[in-house]
Short mmCIF file of C-alpha atoms in Angstrom, two decimals:
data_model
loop_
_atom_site.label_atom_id
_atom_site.label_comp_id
_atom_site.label_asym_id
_atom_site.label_seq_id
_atom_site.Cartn_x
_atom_site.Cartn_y
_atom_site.Cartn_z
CA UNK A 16 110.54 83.17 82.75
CA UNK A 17 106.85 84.45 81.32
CA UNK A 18 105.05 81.50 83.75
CA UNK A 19 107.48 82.38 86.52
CA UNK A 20 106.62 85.67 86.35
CA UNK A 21 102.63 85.12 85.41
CA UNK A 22 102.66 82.37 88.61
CA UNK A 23 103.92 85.02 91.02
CA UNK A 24 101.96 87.30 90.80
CA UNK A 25 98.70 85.58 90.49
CA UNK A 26 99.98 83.97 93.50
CA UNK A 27 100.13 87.54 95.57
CA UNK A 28 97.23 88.46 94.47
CA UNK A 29 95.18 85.22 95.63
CA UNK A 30 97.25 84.22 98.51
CA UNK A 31 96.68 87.70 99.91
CA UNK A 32 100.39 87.98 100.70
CA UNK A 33 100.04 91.64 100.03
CA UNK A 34 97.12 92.52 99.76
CA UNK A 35 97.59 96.30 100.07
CA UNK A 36 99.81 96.69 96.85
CA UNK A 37 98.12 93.66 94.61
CA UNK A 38 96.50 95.18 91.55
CA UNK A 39 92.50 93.88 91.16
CA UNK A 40 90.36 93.95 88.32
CA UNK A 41 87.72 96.80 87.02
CA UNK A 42 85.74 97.39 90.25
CA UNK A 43 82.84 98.35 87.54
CA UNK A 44 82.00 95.56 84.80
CA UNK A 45 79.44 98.07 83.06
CA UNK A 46 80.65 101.69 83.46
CA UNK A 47 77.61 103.06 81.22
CA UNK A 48 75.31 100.44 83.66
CA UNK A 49 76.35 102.53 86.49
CA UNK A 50 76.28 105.88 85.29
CA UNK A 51 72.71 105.64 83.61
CA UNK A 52 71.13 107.65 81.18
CA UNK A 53 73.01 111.21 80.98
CA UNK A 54 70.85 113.45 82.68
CA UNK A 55 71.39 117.64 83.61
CA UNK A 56 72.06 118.45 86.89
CA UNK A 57 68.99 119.11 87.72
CA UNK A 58 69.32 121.57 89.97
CA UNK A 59 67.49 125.21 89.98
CA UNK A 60 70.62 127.95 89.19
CA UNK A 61 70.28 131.77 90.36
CA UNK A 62 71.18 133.13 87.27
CA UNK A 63 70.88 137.03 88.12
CA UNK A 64 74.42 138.00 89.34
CA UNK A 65 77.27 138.92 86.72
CA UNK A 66 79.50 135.68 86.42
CA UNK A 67 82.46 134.57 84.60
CA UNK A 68 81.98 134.31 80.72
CA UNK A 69 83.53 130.59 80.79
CA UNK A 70 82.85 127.74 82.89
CA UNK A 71 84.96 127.07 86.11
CA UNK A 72 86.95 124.27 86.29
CA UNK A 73 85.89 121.64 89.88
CA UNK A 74 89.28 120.06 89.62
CA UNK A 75 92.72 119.70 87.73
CA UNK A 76 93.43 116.75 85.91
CA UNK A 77 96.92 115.52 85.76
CA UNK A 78 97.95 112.20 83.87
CA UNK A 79 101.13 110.52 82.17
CA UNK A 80 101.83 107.59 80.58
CA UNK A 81 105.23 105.50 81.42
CA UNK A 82 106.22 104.15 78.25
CA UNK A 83 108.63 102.15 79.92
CA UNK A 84 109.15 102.63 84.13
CA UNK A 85 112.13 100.50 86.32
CA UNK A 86 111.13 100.27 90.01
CA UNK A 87 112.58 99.67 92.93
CA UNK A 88 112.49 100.22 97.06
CA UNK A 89 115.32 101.13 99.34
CA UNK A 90 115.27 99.08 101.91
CA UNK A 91 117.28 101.06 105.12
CA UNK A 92 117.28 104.76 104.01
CA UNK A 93 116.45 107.08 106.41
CA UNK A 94 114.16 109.51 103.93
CA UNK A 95 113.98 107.83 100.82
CA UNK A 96 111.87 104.80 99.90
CA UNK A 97 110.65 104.11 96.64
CA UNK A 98 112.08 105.15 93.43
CA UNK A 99 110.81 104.92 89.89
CA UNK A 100 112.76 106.08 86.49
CA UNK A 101 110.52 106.40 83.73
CA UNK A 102 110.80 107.24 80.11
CA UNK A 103 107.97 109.48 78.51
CA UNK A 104 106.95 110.58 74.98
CA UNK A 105 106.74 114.45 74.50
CA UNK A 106 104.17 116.40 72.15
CA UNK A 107 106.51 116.50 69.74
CA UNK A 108 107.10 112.92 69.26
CA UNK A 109 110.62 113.05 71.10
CA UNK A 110 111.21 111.06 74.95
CA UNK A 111 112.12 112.52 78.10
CA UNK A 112 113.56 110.67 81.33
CA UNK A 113 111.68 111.47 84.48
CA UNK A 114 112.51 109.93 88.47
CA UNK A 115 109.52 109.83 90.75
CA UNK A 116 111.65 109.77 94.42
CA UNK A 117 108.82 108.73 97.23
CA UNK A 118 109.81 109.97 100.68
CA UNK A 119 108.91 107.09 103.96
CA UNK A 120 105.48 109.29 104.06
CA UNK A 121 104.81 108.73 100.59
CA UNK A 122 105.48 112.52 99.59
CA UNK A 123 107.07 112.32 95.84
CA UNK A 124 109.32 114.60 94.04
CA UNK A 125 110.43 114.20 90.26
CA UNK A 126 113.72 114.53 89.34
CA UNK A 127 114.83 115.84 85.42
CA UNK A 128 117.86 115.49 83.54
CA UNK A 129 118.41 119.39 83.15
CA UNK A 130 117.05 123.15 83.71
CA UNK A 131 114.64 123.08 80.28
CA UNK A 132 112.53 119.88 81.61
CA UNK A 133 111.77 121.41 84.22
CA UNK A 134 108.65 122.61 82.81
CA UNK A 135 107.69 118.96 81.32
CA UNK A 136 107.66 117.55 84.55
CA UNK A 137 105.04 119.92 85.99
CA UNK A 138 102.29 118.03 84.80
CA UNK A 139 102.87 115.77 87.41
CA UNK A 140 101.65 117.08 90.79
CA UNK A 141 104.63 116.48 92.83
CA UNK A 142 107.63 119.41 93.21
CA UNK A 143 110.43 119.17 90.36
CA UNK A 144 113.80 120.07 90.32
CA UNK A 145 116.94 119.59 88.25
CA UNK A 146 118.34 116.16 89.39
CA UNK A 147 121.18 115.68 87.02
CA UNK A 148 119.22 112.72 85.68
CA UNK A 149 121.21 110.40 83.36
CA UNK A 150 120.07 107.03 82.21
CA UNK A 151 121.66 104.71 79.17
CA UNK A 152 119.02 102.12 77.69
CA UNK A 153 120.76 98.93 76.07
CA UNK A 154 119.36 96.42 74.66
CA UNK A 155 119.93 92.95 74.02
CA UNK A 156 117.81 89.61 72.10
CA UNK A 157 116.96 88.62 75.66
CA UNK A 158 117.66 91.26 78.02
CA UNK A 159 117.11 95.12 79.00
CA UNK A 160 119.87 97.27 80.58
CA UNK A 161 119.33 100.49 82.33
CA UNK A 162 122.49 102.20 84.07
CA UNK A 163 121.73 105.79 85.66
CA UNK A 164 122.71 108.07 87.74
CA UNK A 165 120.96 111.30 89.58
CA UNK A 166 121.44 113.82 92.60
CA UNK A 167 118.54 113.09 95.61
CA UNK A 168 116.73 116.18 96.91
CA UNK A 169 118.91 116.95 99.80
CA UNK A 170 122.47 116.57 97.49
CA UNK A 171 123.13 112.22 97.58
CA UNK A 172 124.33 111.02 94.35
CA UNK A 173 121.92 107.75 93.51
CA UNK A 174 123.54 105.45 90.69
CA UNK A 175 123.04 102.14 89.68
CA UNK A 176 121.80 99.56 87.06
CA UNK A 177 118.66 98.00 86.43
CA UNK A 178 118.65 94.71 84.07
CA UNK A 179 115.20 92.77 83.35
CA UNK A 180 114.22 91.09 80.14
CA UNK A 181 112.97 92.88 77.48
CA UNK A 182 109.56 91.57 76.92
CA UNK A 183 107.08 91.51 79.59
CA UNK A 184 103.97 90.10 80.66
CA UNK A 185 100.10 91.67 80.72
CA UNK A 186 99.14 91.22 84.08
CA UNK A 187 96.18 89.25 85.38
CA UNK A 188 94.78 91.86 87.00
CA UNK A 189 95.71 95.45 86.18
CA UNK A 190 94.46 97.90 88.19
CA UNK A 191 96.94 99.21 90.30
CA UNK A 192 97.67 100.24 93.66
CA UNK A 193 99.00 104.12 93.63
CA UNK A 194 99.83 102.91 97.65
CA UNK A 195 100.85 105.75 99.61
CA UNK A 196 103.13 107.66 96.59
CA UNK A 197 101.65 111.56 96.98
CA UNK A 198 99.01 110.17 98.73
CA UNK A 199 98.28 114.15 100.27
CA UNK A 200 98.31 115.29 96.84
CA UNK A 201 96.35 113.25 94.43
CA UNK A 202 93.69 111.48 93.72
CA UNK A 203 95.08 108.26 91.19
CA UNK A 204 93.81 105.81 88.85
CA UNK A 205 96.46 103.09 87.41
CA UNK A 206 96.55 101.10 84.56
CA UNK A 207 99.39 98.35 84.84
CA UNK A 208 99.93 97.78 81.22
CA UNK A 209 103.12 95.77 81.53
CA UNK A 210 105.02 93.92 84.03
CA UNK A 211 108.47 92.27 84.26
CA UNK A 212 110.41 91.35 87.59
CA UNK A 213 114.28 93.65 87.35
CA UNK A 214 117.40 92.75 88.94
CA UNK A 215 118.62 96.35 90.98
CA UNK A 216 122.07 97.28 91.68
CA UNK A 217 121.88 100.32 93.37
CA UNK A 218 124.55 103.05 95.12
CA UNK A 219 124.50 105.60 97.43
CA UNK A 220 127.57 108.55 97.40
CA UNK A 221 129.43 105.13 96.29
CA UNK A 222 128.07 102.64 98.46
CA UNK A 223 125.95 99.69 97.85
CA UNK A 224 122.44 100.37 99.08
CA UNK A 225 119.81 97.30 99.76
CA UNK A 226 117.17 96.78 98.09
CA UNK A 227 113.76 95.93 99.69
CA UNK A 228 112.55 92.08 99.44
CA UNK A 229 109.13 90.67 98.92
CA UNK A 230 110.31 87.16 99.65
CA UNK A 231 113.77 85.28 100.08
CA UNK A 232 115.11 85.75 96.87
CA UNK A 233 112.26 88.28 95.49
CA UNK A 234 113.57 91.70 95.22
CA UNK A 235 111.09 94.92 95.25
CA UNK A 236 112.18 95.79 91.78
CA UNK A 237 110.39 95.90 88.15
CA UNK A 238 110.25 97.00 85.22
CA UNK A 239 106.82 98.54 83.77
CA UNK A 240 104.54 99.65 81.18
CA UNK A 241 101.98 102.01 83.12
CA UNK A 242 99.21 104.81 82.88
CA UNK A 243 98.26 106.61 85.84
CA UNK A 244 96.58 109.70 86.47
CA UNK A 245 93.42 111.48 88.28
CA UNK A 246 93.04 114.91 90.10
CA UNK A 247 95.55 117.33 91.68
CA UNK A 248 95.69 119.34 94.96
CA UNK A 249 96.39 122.49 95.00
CA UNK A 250 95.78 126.32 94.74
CA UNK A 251 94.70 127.56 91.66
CA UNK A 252 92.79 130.60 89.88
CA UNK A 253 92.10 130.99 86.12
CA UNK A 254 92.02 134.45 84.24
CA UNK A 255 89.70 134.96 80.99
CA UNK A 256 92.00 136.12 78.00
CA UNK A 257 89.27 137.89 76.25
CA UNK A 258 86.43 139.71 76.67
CA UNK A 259 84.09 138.05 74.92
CA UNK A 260 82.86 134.53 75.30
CA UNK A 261 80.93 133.98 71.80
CA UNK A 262 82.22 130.97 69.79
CA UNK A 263 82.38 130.83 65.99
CA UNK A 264 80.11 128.47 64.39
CA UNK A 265 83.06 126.92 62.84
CA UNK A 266 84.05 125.53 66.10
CA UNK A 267 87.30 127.42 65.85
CA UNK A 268 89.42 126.80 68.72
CA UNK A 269 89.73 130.07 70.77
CA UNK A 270 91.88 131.37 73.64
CA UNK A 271 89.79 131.24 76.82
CA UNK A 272 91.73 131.51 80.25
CA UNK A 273 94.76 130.91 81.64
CA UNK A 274 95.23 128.27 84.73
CA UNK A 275 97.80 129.30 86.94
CA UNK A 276 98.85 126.75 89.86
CA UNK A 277 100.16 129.12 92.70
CA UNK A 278 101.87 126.43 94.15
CA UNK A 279 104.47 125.96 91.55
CA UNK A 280 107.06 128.98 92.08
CA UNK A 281 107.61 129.57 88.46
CA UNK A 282 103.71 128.89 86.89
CA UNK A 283 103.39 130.52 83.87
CA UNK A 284 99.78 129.58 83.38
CA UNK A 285 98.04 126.83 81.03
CA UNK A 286 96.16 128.29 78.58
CA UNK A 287 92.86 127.15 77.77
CA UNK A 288 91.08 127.33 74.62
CA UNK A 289 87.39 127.02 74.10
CA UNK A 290 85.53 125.24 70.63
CA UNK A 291 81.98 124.36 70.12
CA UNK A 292 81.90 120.27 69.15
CA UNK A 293 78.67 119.30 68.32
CA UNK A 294 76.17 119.97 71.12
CA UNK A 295 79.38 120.14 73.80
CA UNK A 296 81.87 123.43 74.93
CA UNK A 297 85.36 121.51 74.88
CA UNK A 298 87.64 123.86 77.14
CA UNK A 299 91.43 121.75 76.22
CA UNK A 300 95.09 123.10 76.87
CA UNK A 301 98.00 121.94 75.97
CA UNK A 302 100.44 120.69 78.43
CA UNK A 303 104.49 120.30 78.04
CA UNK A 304 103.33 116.33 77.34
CA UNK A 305 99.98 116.11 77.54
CA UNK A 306 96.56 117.54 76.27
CA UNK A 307 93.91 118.15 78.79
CA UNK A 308 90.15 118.05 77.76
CA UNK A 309 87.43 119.24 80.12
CA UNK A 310 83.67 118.47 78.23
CA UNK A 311 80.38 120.44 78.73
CA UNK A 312 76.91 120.00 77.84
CA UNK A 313 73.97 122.77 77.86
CA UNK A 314 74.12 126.42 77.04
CA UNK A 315 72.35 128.16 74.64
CA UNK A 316 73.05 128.13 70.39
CA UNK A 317 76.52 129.98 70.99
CA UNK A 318 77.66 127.36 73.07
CA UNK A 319 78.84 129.75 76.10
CA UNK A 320 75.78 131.63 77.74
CA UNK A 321 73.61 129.91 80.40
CA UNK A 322 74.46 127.49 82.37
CA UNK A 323 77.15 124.47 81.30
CA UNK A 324 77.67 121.14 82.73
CA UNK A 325 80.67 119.39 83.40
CA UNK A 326 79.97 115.47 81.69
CA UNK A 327 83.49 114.12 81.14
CA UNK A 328 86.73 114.93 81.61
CA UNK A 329 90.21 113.27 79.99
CA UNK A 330 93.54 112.98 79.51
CA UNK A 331 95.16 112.42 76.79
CA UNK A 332 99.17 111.23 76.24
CA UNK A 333 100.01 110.70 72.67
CA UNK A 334 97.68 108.32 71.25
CA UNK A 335 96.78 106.92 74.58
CA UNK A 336 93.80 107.86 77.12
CA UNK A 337 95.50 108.30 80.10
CA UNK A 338 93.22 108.88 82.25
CA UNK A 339 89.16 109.22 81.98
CA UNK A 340 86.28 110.49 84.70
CA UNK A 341 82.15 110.76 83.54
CA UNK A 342 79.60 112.04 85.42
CA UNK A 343 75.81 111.09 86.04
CA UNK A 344 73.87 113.50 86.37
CA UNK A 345 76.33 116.15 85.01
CA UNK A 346 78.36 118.52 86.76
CA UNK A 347 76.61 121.62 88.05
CA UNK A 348 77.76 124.98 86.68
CA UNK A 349 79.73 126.67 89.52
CA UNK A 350 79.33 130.12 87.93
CA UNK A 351 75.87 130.16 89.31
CA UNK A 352 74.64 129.72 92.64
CA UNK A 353 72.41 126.96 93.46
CA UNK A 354 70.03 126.31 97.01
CA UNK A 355 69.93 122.47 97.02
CA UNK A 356 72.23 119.55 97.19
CA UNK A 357 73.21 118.24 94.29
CA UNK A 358 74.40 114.51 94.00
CA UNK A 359 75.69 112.37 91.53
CA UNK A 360 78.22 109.20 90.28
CA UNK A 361 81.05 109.34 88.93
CA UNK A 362 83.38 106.73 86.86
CA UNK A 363 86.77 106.67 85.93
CA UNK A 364 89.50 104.45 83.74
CA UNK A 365 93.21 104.55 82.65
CA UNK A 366 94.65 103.58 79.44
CA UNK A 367 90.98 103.19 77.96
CA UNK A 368 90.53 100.48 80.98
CA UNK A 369 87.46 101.57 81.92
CA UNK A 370 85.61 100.92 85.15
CA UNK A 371 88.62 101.40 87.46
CA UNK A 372 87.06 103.48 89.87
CA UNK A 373 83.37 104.42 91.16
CA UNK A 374 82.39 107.07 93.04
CA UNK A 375 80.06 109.68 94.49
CA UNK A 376 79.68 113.61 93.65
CA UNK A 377 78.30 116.02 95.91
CA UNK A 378 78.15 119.71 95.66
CA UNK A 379 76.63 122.66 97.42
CA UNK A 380 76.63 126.38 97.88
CA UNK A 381 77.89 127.43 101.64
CA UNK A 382 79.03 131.27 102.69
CA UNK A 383 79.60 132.08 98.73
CA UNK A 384 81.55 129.61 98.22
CA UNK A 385 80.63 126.77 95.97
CA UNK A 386 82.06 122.79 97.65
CA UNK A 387 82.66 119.64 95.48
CA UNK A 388 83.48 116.74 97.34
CA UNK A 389 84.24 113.79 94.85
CA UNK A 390 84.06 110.36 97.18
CA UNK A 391 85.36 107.50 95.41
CA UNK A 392 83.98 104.16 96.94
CA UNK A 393 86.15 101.63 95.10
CA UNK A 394 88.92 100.39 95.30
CA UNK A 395 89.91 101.06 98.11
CA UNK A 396 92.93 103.41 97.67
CA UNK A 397 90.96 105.35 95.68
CA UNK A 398 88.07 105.33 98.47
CA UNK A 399 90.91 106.71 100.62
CA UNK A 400 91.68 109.61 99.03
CA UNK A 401 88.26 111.99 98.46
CA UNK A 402 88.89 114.87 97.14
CA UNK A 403 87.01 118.52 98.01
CA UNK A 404 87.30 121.67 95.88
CA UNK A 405 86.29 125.14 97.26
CA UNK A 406 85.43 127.77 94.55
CA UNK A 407 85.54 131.13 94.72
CA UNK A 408 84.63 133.89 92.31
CA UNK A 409 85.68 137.31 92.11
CA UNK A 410 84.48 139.50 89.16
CA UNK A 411 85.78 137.44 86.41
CA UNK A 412 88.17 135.32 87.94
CA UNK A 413 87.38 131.83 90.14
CA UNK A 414 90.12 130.63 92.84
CA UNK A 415 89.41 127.69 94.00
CA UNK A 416 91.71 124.95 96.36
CA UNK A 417 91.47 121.45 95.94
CA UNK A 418 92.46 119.40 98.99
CA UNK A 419 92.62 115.24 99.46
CA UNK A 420 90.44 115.15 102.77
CA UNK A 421 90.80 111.59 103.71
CA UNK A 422 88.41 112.37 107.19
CA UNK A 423 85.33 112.63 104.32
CA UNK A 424 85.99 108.40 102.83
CA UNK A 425 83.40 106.03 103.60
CA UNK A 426 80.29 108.25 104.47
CA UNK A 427 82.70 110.34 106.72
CA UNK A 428 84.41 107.23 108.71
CA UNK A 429 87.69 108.41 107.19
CA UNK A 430 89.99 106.19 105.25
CA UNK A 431 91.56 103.72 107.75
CA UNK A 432 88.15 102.46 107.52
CA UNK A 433 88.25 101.77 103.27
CA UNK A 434 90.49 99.12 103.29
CA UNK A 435 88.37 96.73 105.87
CA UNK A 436 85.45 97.46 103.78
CA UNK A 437 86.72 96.91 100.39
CA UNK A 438 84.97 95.07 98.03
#
């Protein structure tokens, strides 16, 4: 079973049967290579007008890691395409079942087992509701069993069972294809950890519903180990807690701001603390399943005034590095207005897989309002899905929107033109 499974899918990938979903390798053998040296920004800040105390953040990570994820594709439903059940460690050491539903278009929604995970699935930028979600795990010496059941947004009861065996197979190549899952939403980085072909029975308000097939006898269905994460869309503004920004020596951690995403109807903010580690400002929260970690360099001996630098940013699930971005020359400061262009590269992993993606970072003052375009150039679903944030500040608070402008990929070609050119 391991070299039928190993066998097919080094087959996809080198036959080029599919070449649009087939994971690849790190695009970027030496991730410090490419980066270089760290360097500052560079750039010459106006440093007169009142600002925030504490840094603004460019973008919002978001990040999870599937301890254990079945797959599969309906083959002839009118809205609903691909759908993915995946089990999920929480902060306090307890699991959590999540469904990602994928619409045709790609547009996701994630479905929980009951009103009080609501809030745990918010981490993932994608609308969640209250799906009913049931699954039963058994297994077996040789085999895997999965039977659930959940309510589809728009009331259809999904049920089914999903049987693979139990140990799987490190892929060949394990950088994954996010495809076209949220793709108006995120920006993603994939780490395919784990992989084992399923065998899908699946119903619809009682009747059997088809599953897609790769190949005669090859359904669209697997079972996974995966990390995946990146940055968010959306409309957000963060609110200083205190009045003062001075850090203790100690490095005690110290509320800092709260995050509020004003597209999620119930937000009640992420609160960020700030701590001094070494010669970096680590602004971290704590999400319902994850910890997020946004790392600056510069300042002056209290760690806060003058101008700070975005170098690094991470996720972090459990144990695991779910997702990682540096950047070369740092970030500028976007409390402070600057006159020139600033540009510089970026890298990001999953999983502590590093070199998945490579990109460009450009920023810029225009009309007040500071723009960050982060360009990915490989791979090529990540090249098609640039990201620009628009920042704002008023008195002590920053809005800013982050929006996946796929007309800005490839040197402003626009995405349809990434996947010709990948490389």
């Amino acid at each position: 079973m391991v070299l039928w499974v190993v066998l097919w899918t080094v087959g996809l990938a080198l036959a080029g049967c599919y070449p649009r979903i087939a994971p690849t390798s790190a695009v970027e053998r030496d991730p410090d290579g490419f980066l270089g040296a760290p360097l500052g920004s560079g750039v010459r800040y106006d440093t007169a007008a009142k600002r925030p105390l504490l840094p603004v953040l460019p973008f919002r990570l978001w990040g999870l890691h599937f301890d254990e994820e079945m797959l599969f594709e309906l083959a002839d439903h009118h809205r609903f395409a691909m759908v993915e059940i995946a089990r999920v460690q929480t902060l306090d050491a307890g699991w959590v079942w999540f469904a990602l539903i994928a619409e045709v278009d790609g547009t996701q929604h994630v479905a929980v087992g009951a009103p009080e995970h609501v809030r745990l699935g918010q981490g993932f930028p994608a609308p969640v509701y209250d799906g009913a979600l049931v699954v039963e795990r058994t297994h077996t010496e040789k085999h895997l069993t999965y039977v659930f059941s959940l309510t589809l947004p728009g009331g259809e009861q999904l049920e089914g069972t999903v049987r693979s065996r139990g140990a799987g197979v490190v892929p060949p190549a394990r950088n994954g294809n996010a495809m076209n899952h949220s793709k108006s939403r995120v920006l993603a980085v994939l780490d395919l950890e784990q992989f084992n072909w399923a065998e899908p029975t699946v119903r619809i308000d009682g009747v059997e519903a088809r599953v897609r097939s790769l190949a005669p006898g090859l359904l669209y269905s697997f079972r996974l180990r995966q990390s995946v994460g990146g940055m968010a869309a959306g409309s957000f503004h963060q609110a200083p807690l205190v009045a003062t920004a001075s850090l203790a020596p100690e490095a005690t951690a110290r509320p800092a701001f709260v995050l509020v995403d004003e597209g999620q109807d119930d937000s009640q903010g992420l609160m960020f603390e700030k701590r001094l580690v070494g010669d970096e400002v680590l602004l971290s929260a704590r999400e319902a399943v994850v910890d997020l970690n946004y790392r600056f360099q510069g300042g002056t001996e209290d760690g806060l005034a003058g101008p700070l630098e975005l170098r690094e940013a991470e996720v972090i699930h459990g144990d695991r590095s779910a997702f990682r971005v540096q950047f070369n020359p740092s970030l500028p400061d976007l409390r402070y207005p600057f006159s020139s262009t600033f540009e510089g590269r970026m890298v990001a992993g999953a999983n502590g897989q590093e070199g998945y993606m490579t990109g460009r970072v450009r920023a810029r003052w225009a009309d007040g309002v500071a723009v960050v375009d982060f360009l990915p150039d490989r791979p090529f679903w990540a090249c098609e899905r640039p990201v620009r944030s628009e920042v704002s500040l008023r008195g002590d608070v920053a809005h800013w929107q982050s929006a996946v402008r796929p007309d800005l990929a490839s040197g402003g070609e626009g995405a349809q033109v990434c996947f010709r050119k990948r490389r």
